[in-house]
Amino acid sequence: MIDLSRSKDAGQDIHKDTWRLFYRHVLEVLTESDDFIRDRSAAKGKMRFSMTENPAQTLIMADDFMTIAFPPDLPVEFGRLNTRENILTLARHFWRSSARVAGVHDLCMDIQDCLAWVNRHVVLQPGVESYPVTGGDKDAFNPLTERPAEGGMDNMKKNMLTTWAKNFFNRLKDTERKIFFYYDCEGLTHKAVSELMKKKANLSYQRDKIRDTLKSFLMELNWVSPEYETNEQDGRAFEFFILSLCDNLGSWVNFAEKG
């Protein structure tokens, strides 16, 4: 559905996705404002914006964007946020904060990067929500932080979860296995993962895509997925699933590194 919503042949209902609506509104507001200069990247065809002429070409890591705090005086509910005044406030805050992160006085930012940052705090895509942020700059997706309740699960559930963990493991490509294992099993920092993967760009984006895939994968197991709250919810099941998945990933990564 995410890929379909971006296609030219998508139906009108798909185009009502709030991300796309917000993106179009942001473009309109920035175009009409005298504070911002819009520009299309010749290299990637991406729409960018700046607050200065001839801005510096500065690379900022995606993880650095996520350290930028959301303005406390702005609403986090999409319907109330999506106004001209609020969009201009957001854009100014994001641009100036990004410049501070980059250590420069002027730069040109991708509008999609701004929306990705907003989406960490405001739900722009129902059903494809980003994982919540807690503690300011900490990513809250850590399946091993919440310990299970006392008591064990029956063997039938364990066998089923073990199988599902193996199935998800088999769905992942080699690079995806390493990314998920380093980030979400070992809890390594972006810098550490970059050094292990010998790659700096695109890692956090791939990590988030894997997490979204995992959420979709678990939709059929409403008693396991933390996305649901039902009477049948078993708080221990998700952790058992993740631990089984991490065991599979850990064995594979250790073998791959030795090889």
PDB file of C-alpha atoms in Angstrom:
ATOM      1  CA  MET A   1       0.000   0.000   0.000  1.00  0.00           C
ATOM      2  CA  ILE A   2       2.898   2.364   0.696  1.00  0.00           C
ATOM      3  CA  ASP A   3       4.409   1.747  -2.736  1.00  0.00           C
ATOM      4  CA  LEU A   4       0.994   1.939  -4.397  1.00  0.00           C
ATOM      5  CA  SER A   5       0.226   5.284  -2.808  1.00  0.00           C
ATOM      6  CA  ARG A   6       3.324   6.712  -4.498  1.00  0.00           C
ATOM      7  CA  SER A   7       2.489   5.429  -7.962  1.00  0.00           C
ATOM      8  CA  LYS A   8       0.895   7.555 -10.669  1.00  0.00           C
ATOM      9  CA  ASP A   9      -1.751   4.888 -11.276  1.00  0.00           C
ATOM     10  CA  ALA A  10      -2.941   4.823  -7.680  1.00  0.00           C
ATOM     11  CA  GLY A  11      -6.661   5.322  -7.045  1.00  0.00           C
ATOM     12  CA  GLN A  12      -8.089   8.481  -5.553  1.00  0.00           C
ATOM     13  CA  ASP A  13      -8.771   6.782  -2.208  1.00  0.00           C
ATOM     14  CA  ILE A  14      -5.082   5.957  -1.886  1.00  0.00           C
ATOM     15  CA  HIS A  15      -4.198   9.548  -2.746  1.00  0.00           C
ATOM     16  CA  LYS A  16      -6.177  10.648   0.302  1.00  0.00           C
ATOM     17  CA  ASP A  17      -3.295   9.304   2.406  1.00  0.00           C
ATOM     18  CA  THR A  18      -2.584  12.088   4.906  1.00  0.00           C
ATOM     19  CA  TRP A  19       1.166  11.969   4.152  1.00  0.00           C
ATOM     20  CA  ARG A  20       0.521  12.945   0.539  1.00  0.00           C
ATOM     21  CA  LEU A  21      -2.049  15.565   1.516  1.00  0.00           C
ATOM     22  CA  PHE A  22       0.347  17.082   4.019  1.00  0.00           C
ATOM     23  CA  TYR A  23       3.211  16.993   1.501  1.00  0.00           C
ATOM     24  CA  ARG A  24       1.150  18.913  -1.053  1.00  0.00           C
ATOM     25  CA  HIS A  25       0.057  21.430   1.564  1.00  0.00           C
ATOM     26  CA  VAL A  26       3.655  21.927   2.702  1.00  0.00           C
ATOM     27  CA  LEU A  27       4.750  22.574  -0.897  1.00  0.00           C
ATOM     28  CA  GLU A  28       1.953  25.100  -1.329  1.00  0.00           C
ATOM     29  CA  VAL A  29       2.719  26.925   1.920  1.00  0.00           C
ATOM     30  CA  LEU A  30       6.481  27.080   1.325  1.00  0.00           C
ATOM     31  CA  THR A  31       5.936  28.316  -2.233  1.00  0.00           C
ATOM     32  CA  GLU A  32       3.729  31.173  -1.053  1.00  0.00           C
ATOM     33  CA  SER A  33       6.049  32.167   1.806  1.00  0.00           C
ATOM     34  CA  ASP A  34       8.766  34.788   1.310  1.00  0.00           C
ATOM     35  CA  ASP A  35      10.854  33.111   4.029  1.00  0.00           C
ATOM     36  CA  PHE A  36      11.668  30.001   2.006  1.00  0.00           C
ATOM     37  CA  ILE A  37      13.340  29.183  -1.275  1.00  0.00           C
ATOM     38  CA  ARG A  38      12.250  25.996  -3.041  1.00  0.00           C
ATOM     39  CA  ASP A  39      14.576  24.044  -5.287  1.00  0.00           C
ATOM     40  CA  ARG A  40      14.516  20.677  -7.043  1.00  0.00           C
ATOM     41  CA  SER A  41      17.627  18.536  -6.696  1.00  0.00           C
ATOM     42  CA  ALA A  42      19.053  17.838 -10.138  1.00  0.00           C
ATOM     43  CA  ALA A  43      20.657  14.635  -8.910  1.00  0.00           C
ATOM     44  CA  LYS A  44      17.637  12.942  -7.354  1.00  0.00           C
ATOM     45  CA  GLY A  45      14.686  15.037  -8.467  1.00  0.00           C
ATOM     46  CA  LYS A  46      13.769  15.696  -4.834  1.00  0.00           C
ATOM     47  CA  MET A  47      12.081  18.899  -3.744  1.00  0.00           C
ATOM     48  CA  ARG A  48      14.220  20.863  -1.324  1.00  0.00           C
ATOM     49  CA  PHE A  49      13.866  24.079   0.625  1.00  0.00           C
ATOM     50  CA  SER A  50      16.144  26.636   2.225  1.00  0.00           C
ATOM     51  CA  MET A  51      15.996  29.980   3.992  1.00  0.00           C
ATOM     52  CA  THR A  52      19.119  31.381   2.307  1.00  0.00           C
ATOM     53  CA  GLU A  53      20.441  31.886  -1.215  1.00  0.00           C
ATOM     54  CA  ASN A  54      23.106  29.445  -2.479  1.00  0.00           C
ATOM     55  CA  PRO A  55      22.968  27.232   0.625  1.00  0.00           C
ATOM     56  CA  ALA A  56      25.772  24.861   1.563  1.00  0.00           C
ATOM     57  CA  GLN A  57      25.645  21.273   0.311  1.00  0.00           C
ATOM     58  CA  THR A  58      25.772  19.500   3.664  1.00  0.00           C
ATOM     59  CA  LEU A  59      25.084  15.834   4.396  1.00  0.00           C
ATOM     60  CA  ILE A  60      23.139  15.121   7.584  1.00  0.00           C
ATOM     61  CA  MET A  61      22.553  11.560   8.766  1.00  0.00           C
ATOM     62  CA  ALA A  62      18.937  10.455   9.192  1.00  0.00           C
ATOM     63  CA  ASP A  63      19.574   9.587  12.844  1.00  0.00           C
ATOM     64  CA  ASP A  64      20.665  13.181  13.458  1.00  0.00           C
ATOM     65  CA  PHE A  65      17.298  14.424  12.183  1.00  0.00           C
ATOM     66  CA  MET A  66      15.568  12.347  14.826  1.00  0.00           C
ATOM     67  CA  THR A  67      17.457  14.122  17.631  1.00  0.00           C
ATOM     68  CA  ILE A  68      15.601  17.328  16.760  1.00  0.00           C
ATOM     69  CA  ALA A  69      12.858  17.945  19.311  1.00  0.00           C
ATOM     70  CA  PHE A  70       9.315  18.692  18.212  1.00  0.00           C
ATOM     71  CA  PRO A  71       8.192  22.247  19.105  1.00  0.00           C
ATOM     72  CA  PRO A  72       6.323  21.921  22.422  1.00  0.00           C
ATOM     73  CA  ASP A  73       3.861  24.684  21.514  1.00  0.00           C
ATOM     74  CA  LEU A  74       2.559  22.898  18.394  1.00  0.00           C
ATOM     75  CA  PRO A  75      -0.236  20.277  18.381  1.00  0.00           C
ATOM     76  CA  VAL A  76       0.660  16.649  17.606  1.00  0.00           C
ATOM     77  CA  GLU A  77      -2.797  15.904  16.170  1.00  0.00           C
ATOM     78  CA  PHE A  78      -2.703  16.069  12.363  1.00  0.00           C
ATOM     79  CA  GLY A  79      -5.996  17.919  11.890  1.00  0.00           C
ATOM     80  CA  ARG A  80      -4.882  20.760  14.171  1.00  0.00           C
ATOM     81  CA  LEU A  81      -1.291  20.794  12.936  1.00  0.00           C
ATOM     82  CA  ASN A  82      -2.120  21.074   9.237  1.00  0.00           C
ATOM     83  CA  THR A  83      -2.446  24.862   9.043  1.00  0.00           C
ATOM     84  CA  ARG A  84      -0.356  27.419   7.190  1.00  0.00           C
ATOM     85  CA  GLU A  85       0.943  29.032  10.391  1.00  0.00           C
ATOM     86  CA  ASN A  86       1.915  25.717  11.967  1.00  0.00           C
ATOM     87  CA  ILE A  87       3.615  24.457   8.797  1.00  0.00           C
ATOM     88  CA  LEU A  88       5.729  27.614   8.591  1.00  0.00           C
ATOM     89  CA  THR A  89       6.657  27.269  12.272  1.00  0.00           C
ATOM     90  CA  LEU A  90       7.604  23.612  11.735  1.00  0.00           C
ATOM     91  CA  ALA A  91       9.656  24.366   8.630  1.00  0.00           C
ATOM     92  CA  ARG A  92      11.578  27.193  10.324  1.00  0.00           C
ATOM     93  CA  HIS A  93      12.235  25.063  13.406  1.00  0.00           C
ATOM     94  CA  PHE A  94      13.378  22.043  11.378  1.00  0.00           C
ATOM     95  CA  TRP A  95      15.617  24.083   9.066  1.00  0.00           C
ATOM     96  CA  ARG A  96      17.302  26.022  11.883  1.00  0.00           C
ATOM     97  CA  SER A  97      17.714  22.917  14.043  1.00  0.00           C
ATOM     98  CA  SER A  98      19.185  20.982  11.090  1.00  0.00           C
ATOM     99  CA  ALA A  99      21.648  23.803  10.468  1.00  0.00           C
ATOM    100  CA  ARG A 100      22.767  23.595  14.108  1.00  0.00           C
ATOM    101  CA  VAL A 101      23.147  19.808  13.841  1.00  0.00           C
ATOM    102  CA  ALA A 102      25.235  20.242  10.682  1.00  0.00           C
ATOM    103  CA  GLY A 103      27.286  23.065  12.218  1.00  0.00           C
ATOM    104  CA  VAL A 104      26.522  25.514   9.387  1.00  0.00           C
ATOM    105  CA  HIS A 105      24.579  28.744   9.005  1.00  0.00           C
ATOM    106  CA  ASP A 106      22.747  27.805   5.838  1.00  0.00           C
ATOM    107  CA  LEU A 107      21.814  24.600   4.031  1.00  0.00           C
ATOM    108  CA  CYS A 108      19.233  23.082   1.694  1.00  0.00           C
ATOM    109  CA  MET A 109      16.905  20.407   3.094  1.00  0.00           C
ATOM    110  CA  ASP A 110      14.782  17.723   1.408  1.00  0.00           C
ATOM    111  CA  ILE A 111      11.112  18.326   2.160  1.00  0.00           C
ATOM    112  CA  GLN A 112      10.643  14.559   2.509  1.00  0.00           C
ATOM    113  CA  ASP A 113      13.227  14.570   5.329  1.00  0.00           C
ATOM    114  CA  CYS A 114      11.160  17.195   7.111  1.00  0.00           C
ATOM    115  CA  LEU A 115       8.005  15.094   6.730  1.00  0.00           C
ATOM    116  CA  ALA A 116       9.818  11.964   7.958  1.00  0.00           C
ATOM    117  CA  TRP A 117      10.837  13.897  11.067  1.00  0.00           C
ATOM    118  CA  VAL A 118       7.277  15.160  11.598  1.00  0.00           C
ATOM    119  CA  ASN A 119       5.983  11.598  11.193  1.00  0.00           C
ATOM    120  CA  ARG A 120       7.979  10.534  14.240  1.00  0.00           C
ATOM    121  CA  HIS A 121       5.766  12.755  16.363  1.00  0.00           C
ATOM    122  CA  VAL A 122       2.527  13.100  14.381  1.00  0.00           C
ATOM    123  CA  VAL A 123       0.740  10.204  12.658  1.00  0.00           C
ATOM    124  CA  LEU A 124       0.715  11.044   8.952  1.00  0.00           C
ATOM    125  CA  GLN A 125       0.063   7.525   7.660  1.00  0.00           C
ATOM    126  CA  PRO A 126      -2.666   5.508   9.418  1.00  0.00           C
ATOM    127  CA  GLY A 127      -1.586   1.883   9.678  1.00  0.00           C
ATOM    128  CA  VAL A 128       2.026   2.743   8.821  1.00  0.00           C
ATOM    129  CA  GLU A 129       2.837   4.736  11.926  1.00  0.00           C
ATOM    130  CA  SER A 130       6.426   5.315  12.860  1.00  0.00           C
ATOM    131  CA  TYR A 131       7.519   3.912  16.192  1.00  0.00           C
ATOM    132  CA  PRO A 132       6.996   6.341  19.066  1.00  0.00           C
ATOM    133  CA  VAL A 133       9.837   8.396  20.453  1.00  0.00           C
ATOM    134  CA  THR A 134      10.454   8.546  24.189  1.00  0.00           C
ATOM    135  CA  GLY A 135      13.034  10.400  26.210  1.00  0.00           C
ATOM    136  CA  GLY A 136      13.589  13.001  23.498  1.00  0.00           C
ATOM    137  CA  ASP A 137      16.244  11.484  21.260  1.00  0.00           C
ATOM    138  CA  LYS A 138      15.822   7.795  22.089  1.00  0.00           C
ATOM    139  CA  ASP A 139      14.091   5.459  19.680  1.00  0.00           C
ATOM    140  CA  ALA A 140      11.456   3.523  21.620  1.00  0.00           C
ATOM    141  CA  PHE A 141      11.462   0.372  19.503  1.00  0.00           C
ATOM    142  CA  ASN A 142      13.367  -1.980  21.758  1.00  0.00           C
ATOM    143  CA  PRO A 143      11.493  -5.273  22.115  1.00  0.00           C
ATOM    144  CA  LEU A 144      13.760  -6.483  24.887  1.00  0.00           C
ATOM    145  CA  THR A 145      13.185  -3.654  27.363  1.00  0.00           C
ATOM    146  CA  GLU A 146       9.750  -4.794  28.536  1.00  0.00           C
ATOM    147  CA  ARG A 147      10.160  -7.952  30.564  1.00  0.00           C
ATOM    148  CA  PRO A 148       7.393 -10.559  30.377  1.00  0.00           C
ATOM    149  CA  ALA A 149       5.018 -11.299  33.208  1.00  0.00           C
ATOM    150  CA  GLU A 150       5.747 -14.176  35.528  1.00  0.00           C
ATOM    151  CA  GLY A 151       4.732 -17.616  34.323  1.00  0.00           C
ATOM    152  CA  GLY A 152       5.421 -19.549  31.166  1.00  0.00           C
ATOM    153  CA  MET A 153       3.555 -20.128  27.937  1.00  0.00           C
ATOM    154  CA  ASP A 154       2.326 -23.521  26.878  1.00  0.00           C
ATOM    155  CA  ASN A 155       4.412 -25.510  24.415  1.00  0.00           C
ATOM    156  CA  MET A 156       1.892 -25.111  21.582  1.00  0.00           C
ATOM    157  CA  LYS A 157       2.270 -21.322  21.661  1.00  0.00           C
ATOM    158  CA  LYS A 158       6.048 -21.572  21.915  1.00  0.00           C
ATOM    159  CA  ASN A 159       6.256 -23.921  18.944  1.00  0.00           C
ATOM    160  CA  MET A 160       4.020 -21.641  16.906  1.00  0.00           C
ATOM    161  CA  LEU A 161       6.017 -18.516  17.767  1.00  0.00           C
ATOM    162  CA  THR A 162       9.287 -20.299  17.045  1.00  0.00           C
ATOM    163  CA  THR A 163       7.974 -21.196  13.591  1.00  0.00           C
ATOM    164  CA  TRP A 164       6.768 -17.665  12.909  1.00  0.00           C
ATOM    165  CA  ALA A 165      10.132 -16.264  14.004  1.00  0.00           C
ATOM    166  CA  LYS A 166      11.878 -18.635  11.599  1.00  0.00           C
ATOM    167  CA  ASN A 167       9.496 -17.624   8.807  1.00  0.00           C
ATOM    168  CA  PHE A 168      10.249 -13.939   9.320  1.00  0.00           C
ATOM    169  CA  PHE A 169      13.963 -14.716   9.458  1.00  0.00           C
ATOM    170  CA  ASN A 170      13.651 -16.434   6.076  1.00  0.00           C
ATOM    171  CA  ARG A 171      11.893 -13.392   4.610  1.00  0.00           C
ATOM    172  CA  LEU A 172      14.855 -11.126   5.345  1.00  0.00           C
ATOM    173  CA  LYS A 173      17.714 -10.621   2.936  1.00  0.00           C
ATOM    174  CA  ASP A 174      21.280 -10.994   4.187  1.00  0.00           C
ATOM    175  CA  THR A 175      21.816  -7.247   4.661  1.00  0.00           C
ATOM    176  CA  GLU A 176      18.446  -6.864   6.389  1.00  0.00           C
ATOM    177  CA  ARG A 177      19.326  -9.633   8.840  1.00  0.00           C
ATOM    178  CA  LYS A 178      22.480  -7.827   9.896  1.00  0.00           C
ATOM    179  CA  ILE A 179      20.756  -4.453  10.181  1.00  0.00           C
ATOM    180  CA  PHE A 180      17.918  -5.765  12.351  1.00  0.00           C
ATOM    181  CA  PHE A 181      20.277  -7.823  14.514  1.00  0.00           C
ATOM    182  CA  TYR A 182      22.698  -4.954  15.175  1.00  0.00           C
ATOM    183  CA  TYR A 183      20.026  -2.348  15.847  1.00  0.00           C
ATOM    184  CA  ASP A 184      17.213  -4.264  17.546  1.00  0.00           C
ATOM    185  CA  CYS A 185      18.811  -7.368  19.019  1.00  0.00           C
ATOM    186  CA  GLU A 186      22.119  -5.939  20.206  1.00  0.00           C
ATOM    187  CA  GLY A 187      20.884  -2.346  20.561  1.00  0.00           C
ATOM    188  CA  LEU A 188      23.975  -0.845  18.910  1.00  0.00           C
ATOM    189  CA  THR A 189      24.245   2.848  18.049  1.00  0.00           C
ATOM    190  CA  HIS A 190      24.039   4.078  14.473  1.00  0.00           C
ATOM    191  CA  LYS A 191      27.774   4.812  14.521  1.00  0.00           C
ATOM    192  CA  ALA A 192      28.602   1.280  15.637  1.00  0.00           C
ATOM    193  CA  VAL A 193      26.301  -0.263  13.030  1.00  0.00           C
ATOM    194  CA  SER A 194      27.838   1.945  10.320  1.00  0.00           C
ATOM    195  CA  GLU A 195      31.308   0.715  11.246  1.00  0.00           C
ATOM    196  CA  LEU A 196      30.228  -2.937  11.252  1.00  0.00           C
ATOM    197  CA  MET A 197      28.359  -2.599   7.957  1.00  0.00           C
ATOM    198  CA  LYS A 198      31.079  -0.375   6.470  1.00  0.00           C
ATOM    199  CA  LYS A 199      28.314   1.907   5.270  1.00  0.00           C
ATOM    200  CA  LYS A 200      27.048   5.247   6.580  1.00  0.00           C
ATOM    201  CA  ALA A 201      24.042   6.164   4.447  1.00  0.00           C
ATOM    202  CA  ASN A 202      20.551   4.651   4.327  1.00  0.00           C
ATOM    203  CA  LEU A 203      20.965   2.271   7.273  1.00  0.00           C
ATOM    204  CA  SER A 204      18.347   3.830   9.542  1.00  0.00           C
ATOM    205  CA  TYR A 205      15.905   4.027   6.621  1.00  0.00           C
ATOM    206  CA  GLN A 206      16.371   0.304   5.939  1.00  0.00           C
ATOM    207  CA  ARG A 207      15.977  -0.414   9.663  1.00  0.00           C
ATOM    208  CA  ASP A 208      12.638   1.413   9.746  1.00  0.00           C
ATOM    209  CA  LYS A 209      11.447  -0.437   6.630  1.00  0.00           C
ATOM    210  CA  ILE A 210      12.256  -3.770   8.310  1.00  0.00           C
ATOM    211  CA  ARG A 211      10.305  -2.710  11.392  1.00  0.00           C
ATOM    212  CA  ASP A 212       7.305  -1.790   9.247  1.00  0.00           C
ATOM    213  CA  THR A 213       7.572  -5.179   7.532  1.00  0.00           C
ATOM    214  CA  LEU A 214       7.615  -6.868  10.933  1.00  0.00           C
ATOM    215  CA  LYS A 215       4.498  -4.981  12.015  1.00  0.00           C
ATOM    216  CA  SER A 216       2.680  -6.105   8.870  1.00  0.00           C
ATOM    217  CA  PHE A 217       3.930  -9.662   9.325  1.00  0.00           C
ATOM    218  CA  LEU A 218       2.476  -9.851  12.843  1.00  0.00           C
ATOM    219  CA  MET A 219      -0.925  -8.416  11.950  1.00  0.00           C
ATOM    220  CA  GLU A 220      -2.349 -11.930  11.670  1.00  0.00           C
ATOM    221  CA  LEU A 221      -1.294 -12.681  15.252  1.00  0.00           C
ATOM    222  CA  ASN A 222      -3.315 -10.132  17.189  1.00  0.00           C
ATOM    223  CA  TRP A 223      -2.463 -11.903  20.460  1.00  0.00           C
ATOM    224  CA  VAL A 224       1.239 -11.347  19.755  1.00  0.00           C
ATOM    225  CA  SER A 225       1.478  -7.987  17.979  1.00  0.00           C
ATOM    226  CA  PRO A 226       1.868  -4.989  20.324  1.00  0.00           C
ATOM    227  CA  GLU A 227      -0.289  -3.051  17.835  1.00  0.00           C
ATOM    228  CA  TYR A 228      -3.418  -4.674  19.267  1.00  0.00           C
ATOM    229  CA  GLU A 229      -5.099  -4.659  22.648  1.00  0.00           C
ATOM    230  CA  THR A 230      -7.448  -7.611  22.963  1.00  0.00           C
ATOM    231  CA  ASN A 231      -8.616  -9.880  25.746  1.00  0.00           C
ATOM    232  CA  GLU A 232      -6.417 -12.591  24.244  1.00  0.00           C
ATOM    233  CA  GLN A 233      -3.279 -10.450  24.318  1.00  0.00           C
ATOM    234  CA  ASP A 234      -0.311 -12.263  25.848  1.00  0.00           C
ATOM    235  CA  GLY A 235       2.355  -9.787  26.895  1.00  0.00           C
ATOM    236  CA  ARG A 236       5.001 -12.528  26.948  1.00  0.00           C
ATOM    237  CA  ALA A 237       4.363 -13.684  23.398  1.00  0.00           C
ATOM    238  CA  PHE A 238       5.955 -10.752  21.565  1.00  0.00           C
ATOM    239  CA  GLU A 239       9.132 -10.974  23.576  1.00  0.00           C
ATOM    240  CA  PHE A 240       9.361 -14.737  23.051  1.00  0.00           C
ATOM    241  CA  PHE A 241       8.922 -14.137  19.296  1.00  0.00           C
ATOM    242  CA  ILE A 242      11.642 -11.448  19.236  1.00  0.00           C
ATOM    243  CA  LEU A 243      14.032 -13.519  21.336  1.00  0.00           C
ATOM    244  CA  SER A 244      13.541 -16.474  18.976  1.00  0.00           C
ATOM    245  CA  LEU A 245      14.100 -14.208  15.971  1.00  0.00           C
ATOM    246  CA  CYS A 246      17.217 -12.715  17.541  1.00  0.00           C
ATOM    247  CA  ASP A 247      18.566 -16.199  18.327  1.00  0.00           C
ATOM    248  CA  ASN A 248      18.187 -17.110  14.650  1.00  0.00           C
ATOM    249  CA  LEU A 249      19.732 -13.847  13.516  1.00  0.00           C
ATOM    250  CA  GLY A 250      22.584 -14.096  16.017  1.00  0.00           C
ATOM    251  CA  SER A 251      23.537 -17.584  14.890  1.00  0.00           C
ATOM    252  CA  TRP A 252      23.397 -16.546  11.239  1.00  0.00           C
ATOM    253  CA  VAL A 253      25.391 -13.314  11.750  1.00  0.00           C
ATOM    254  CA  ASN A 254      28.097 -15.090  13.758  1.00  0.00           C
ATOM    255  CA  PHE A 255      28.413 -17.736  11.046  1.00  0.00           C
ATOM    256  CA  ALA A 256      28.472 -15.080   8.289  1.00  0.00           C
ATOM    257  CA  GLU A 257      31.169 -13.045  10.072  1.00  0.00           C
ATOM    258  CA  LYS A 258      33.367 -16.111  10.527  1.00  0.00           C
ATOM    259  CA  GLY A 259      32.864 -17.065   6.903  1.00  0.00           C
TER     260      GLY A 259
END
